[in-house]
GROMACS .gro file of C-alpha atoms in nm:
model
   51
    1MET     CA    1  -5.498  -4.805   0.259
    2ALA     CA    2  -5.626  -5.135   0.320
    3GLU     CA    3  -5.900  -5.317   0.127
    4GLU     CA    4  -6.250  -5.355   0.301
    5LYS     CA    5  -6.320  -5.708   0.343
    6ALA     CA    6  -6.653  -5.864   0.411
    7SER     CA    7  -6.736  -5.999   0.768
    8PRO     CA    8  -6.791  -6.361   0.789
    9GLN     CA    9  -7.168  -6.282   0.856
   10GLY     CA   10  -7.213  -6.120   0.535
   11GLY     CA   11  -7.145  -5.786   0.344
   12LYS     CA   12  -7.259  -5.462   0.439
   13ASN     CA   13  -7.485  -5.423   0.130
   14CYS     CA   14  -7.756  -5.649  -0.034
   15ALA     CA   15  -7.600  -5.832  -0.345
   16GLY     CA   16  -7.928  -5.778  -0.534
   17CYS     CA   17  -8.032  -5.408  -0.469
   18ASN     CA   18  -7.705  -5.281  -0.302
   19LYS     CA   19  -7.902  -5.140   0.003
   20PRO     CA   20  -7.736  -5.145   0.334
   21MET     CA   21  -7.825  -5.457   0.544
   22LYS     CA   22  -7.974  -5.346   0.878
   23ARG     CA   23  -8.133  -5.668   0.984
   24GLN     CA   24  -7.965  -5.937   1.166
   25LYS     CA   25  -8.168  -6.217   0.966
   26ARG     CA   26  -8.053  -6.221   0.599
   27TYR     CA   27  -8.130  -6.432   0.301
   28TYR     CA   28  -7.811  -6.628   0.189
   29ARG     CA   29  -7.783  -6.787  -0.141
   30ASN     CA   30  -7.514  -6.890  -0.377
   31GLY     CA   31  -7.225  -6.727  -0.161
   32ALA     CA   32  -7.405  -6.395  -0.128
   33TYR     CA   33  -7.628  -6.220   0.107
   34TYR     CA   34  -7.960  -6.057   0.018
   35CYS     CA   35  -8.197  -5.850   0.209
   36ASN     CA   36  -8.491  -6.076   0.107
   37ARG     CA   37  -8.624  -6.332  -0.135
   38ASN     CA   38  -8.727  -6.105  -0.387
   39CYS     CA   39  -8.409  -5.946  -0.441
   40TYR     CA   40  -8.245  -6.302  -0.504
   41LYS     CA   41  -8.495  -6.375  -0.752
   42LYS     CA   42  -8.443  -6.040  -0.939
   43LYS     CA   43  -8.066  -6.099  -0.941
   44VAL     CA   44  -8.114  -6.473  -1.076
   45ALA     CA   45  -8.355  -6.348  -1.360
   46ALA     CA   46  -8.103  -6.095  -1.446
   47ALA     CA   47  -7.796  -6.322  -1.472
   48PRO     CA   48  -7.731  -6.471  -1.828
   49ALA     CA   49  -7.816  -6.832  -1.863
   50ALA     CA   50  -7.532  -7.069  -1.844
   51PRO     CA   51  -7.474  -7.267  -2.164
   0.00000   0.00000   0.00000
C-alpha cells in the first residue's frame, strides 16, 4: 500500500551489511547509517572510485 520511509533517526538496517539496527548509537557517514566503522570502511572500499 504505502511505501516504507526511513525514520529521521536512521533506517532499520545497516547500509553496509544490511543487518537490523538494534543499538541506539549508530555510525552515520555520507547520508547513511552503519552499525559500526568497519561496515562503513567495507562499503567505501567496495564502491567504485570516482573519476
